[in-house]
Amino acid sequence: MRTKHIVPTQAYDRISGLPDDICGHIVSFLPMKEAVATSVLSKRWRYAWTFSPVLDLDLSLFPKTHGRRAAFADFVDSAVALFALPHLTKFRLSLDDGSGGGPDPRLESWIAFAVARRVQELELCLPRSRKMRLPDSIFHCASITSLKLRLRSSAFELPSPAGLPGLKALHLTSISPQKGSFFHDLFSNCLLLEELVVEECRVDVLEIDGARKLTTLVLSKCDWVHPVRIRVSAPRLQTFHYVGRAADEHCLENLLCLDEVVLGLRAPSLMWEAEGDCQESLVKLFQMVGGATSLTLSSWCIKHLARAPGLLDNVQEGVKHLVLFMEYREDSLGAIAPLLMSCPYLETLSVSIMPSQSMRKGHGSAREKQRELEIRRMTRQLKAVKLENIDASNTGLELVKFLLKNLRALEKMTIVPSKDGLEHAKFRRKVSAFPRASRDAIIEYCFSE
């Protein structure tokens, strides 16, 4: 019998044979620390990371040793000095690791490098500093399409963005836009802007007009300087997230393409102290965003909308998907019923129960029967319901029973029980005994691990 011998051949590394720009593009998908680490693979890969069009430099990922900030600054200097491409796709610099300390004095030179390389996406996360001032060159860099600034300094006022004609996405966090004129200049000059995120900023005036390409608007946990009025006119707006303290007045118009709305609001400090003011203002806001396909409401919004006498006067025909975050002990049925009746073409409902210290009493039985009849008539297309953090208390069981009894088109109900000792088998037996308006309805349980 003949013995077969395998003749060794010289292996060929096809990846290492690629051009520098291709190797740099591959490395650009790695975090900066790992990208630099590729330099030890071989001589061919020693400087491959310098051909990456992405520089992501984050102090928080640097080893926590003595002289950490100085060592990181030297690393940034090296990365900038060795950069081998004439252009820069993305430059992200984070000097905020939560330990305090002002920005490095070399910050201006690093930003100048990015601007000189015609950076497209610029992201800066800087620590709190009383002497904070960004170079004006940032706001005169025509190549920038995405600008994200987290400055942790509400005292710093941004200059006018008039020099950013190619800007498509702007994220502002922990900063004060220039009083009155910033957003006016933004939409007067940045005609390509599609995404605006304003988070934890101090704002006195927010008027968005002429935003012809704006598709996403996020207002999150802002400090409104009273009295403040939010005015938005954006015909292509699809996504609107409004979270935190509510402003005093709203005017949302010309929202022809609205698809997803999140109203995660809580009470403002002064202007809406009276319950009637809360209800009236929220009903108006609810009507303004009623054309959205998907609507998410916080417990504060639900509580005041449920009590508002004018809620049912305007039916929200566009809402197909409703997401509710409710307090654990509030009158669940009393809160949900008016919202279901105001959204007659609803197809899916998701309810998440959150902890609360308060308890509200439900309505009388006569009112309960009337409400059931109205819901049966109005919710003819609601097919899917998801209930989260449901327990075996009367609140949880009543909610499940109420929905099963009244949703005639229901096809599937998903129940996610709470983590605090729910007797699963006993709970399921009780639910299985509830009458169902829909013969096709199935109940699915999703237990947390």
Coordinates of C-alpha atoms in Angstrom, one line a residue, residues 30-33 54-62 72-73 75-77 79-80 90-96 123-125:
L30 CA -12.5 48.2 15.3
P31 CA -12.4 50.3 18.5
M32 CA -9.3 52.6 18.5
K33 CA -7.6 50.5 21.2
V54 CA -12.0 57.0 11.6
L55 CA -10.4 58.2 14.7
D56 CA -12.3 57.3 17.9
L57 CA -10.4 58.6 21.0
D58 CA -11.9 58.0 24.4
L59 CA -10.2 58.8 27.7
S60 CA -12.6 56.5 29.6
L61 CA -11.1 53.5 27.8
F62 CA -7.5 54.4 28.8
F72 CA -3.9 60.0 26.8
A73 CA -3.1 63.4 25.4
F75 CA -1.6 59.2 22.5
V76 CA -4.0 61.6 20.7
D77 CA -1.0 63.7 19.6
A79 CA -2.6 59.5 16.4
V80 CA -3.0 62.9 14.8
K90 CA -15.2 60.5 11.6
F91 CA -13.4 62.1 14.5
R92 CA -14.7 61.3 18.0
L93 CA -12.9 62.8 21.0
S94 CA -14.1 62.1 24.6
L95 CA -12.2 63.8 27.4
D96 CA -15.0 63.3 30.0
E123 CA -18.3 64.2 18.0
L124 CA -16.9 66.0 21.1
C125 CA -17.5 65.0 24.7

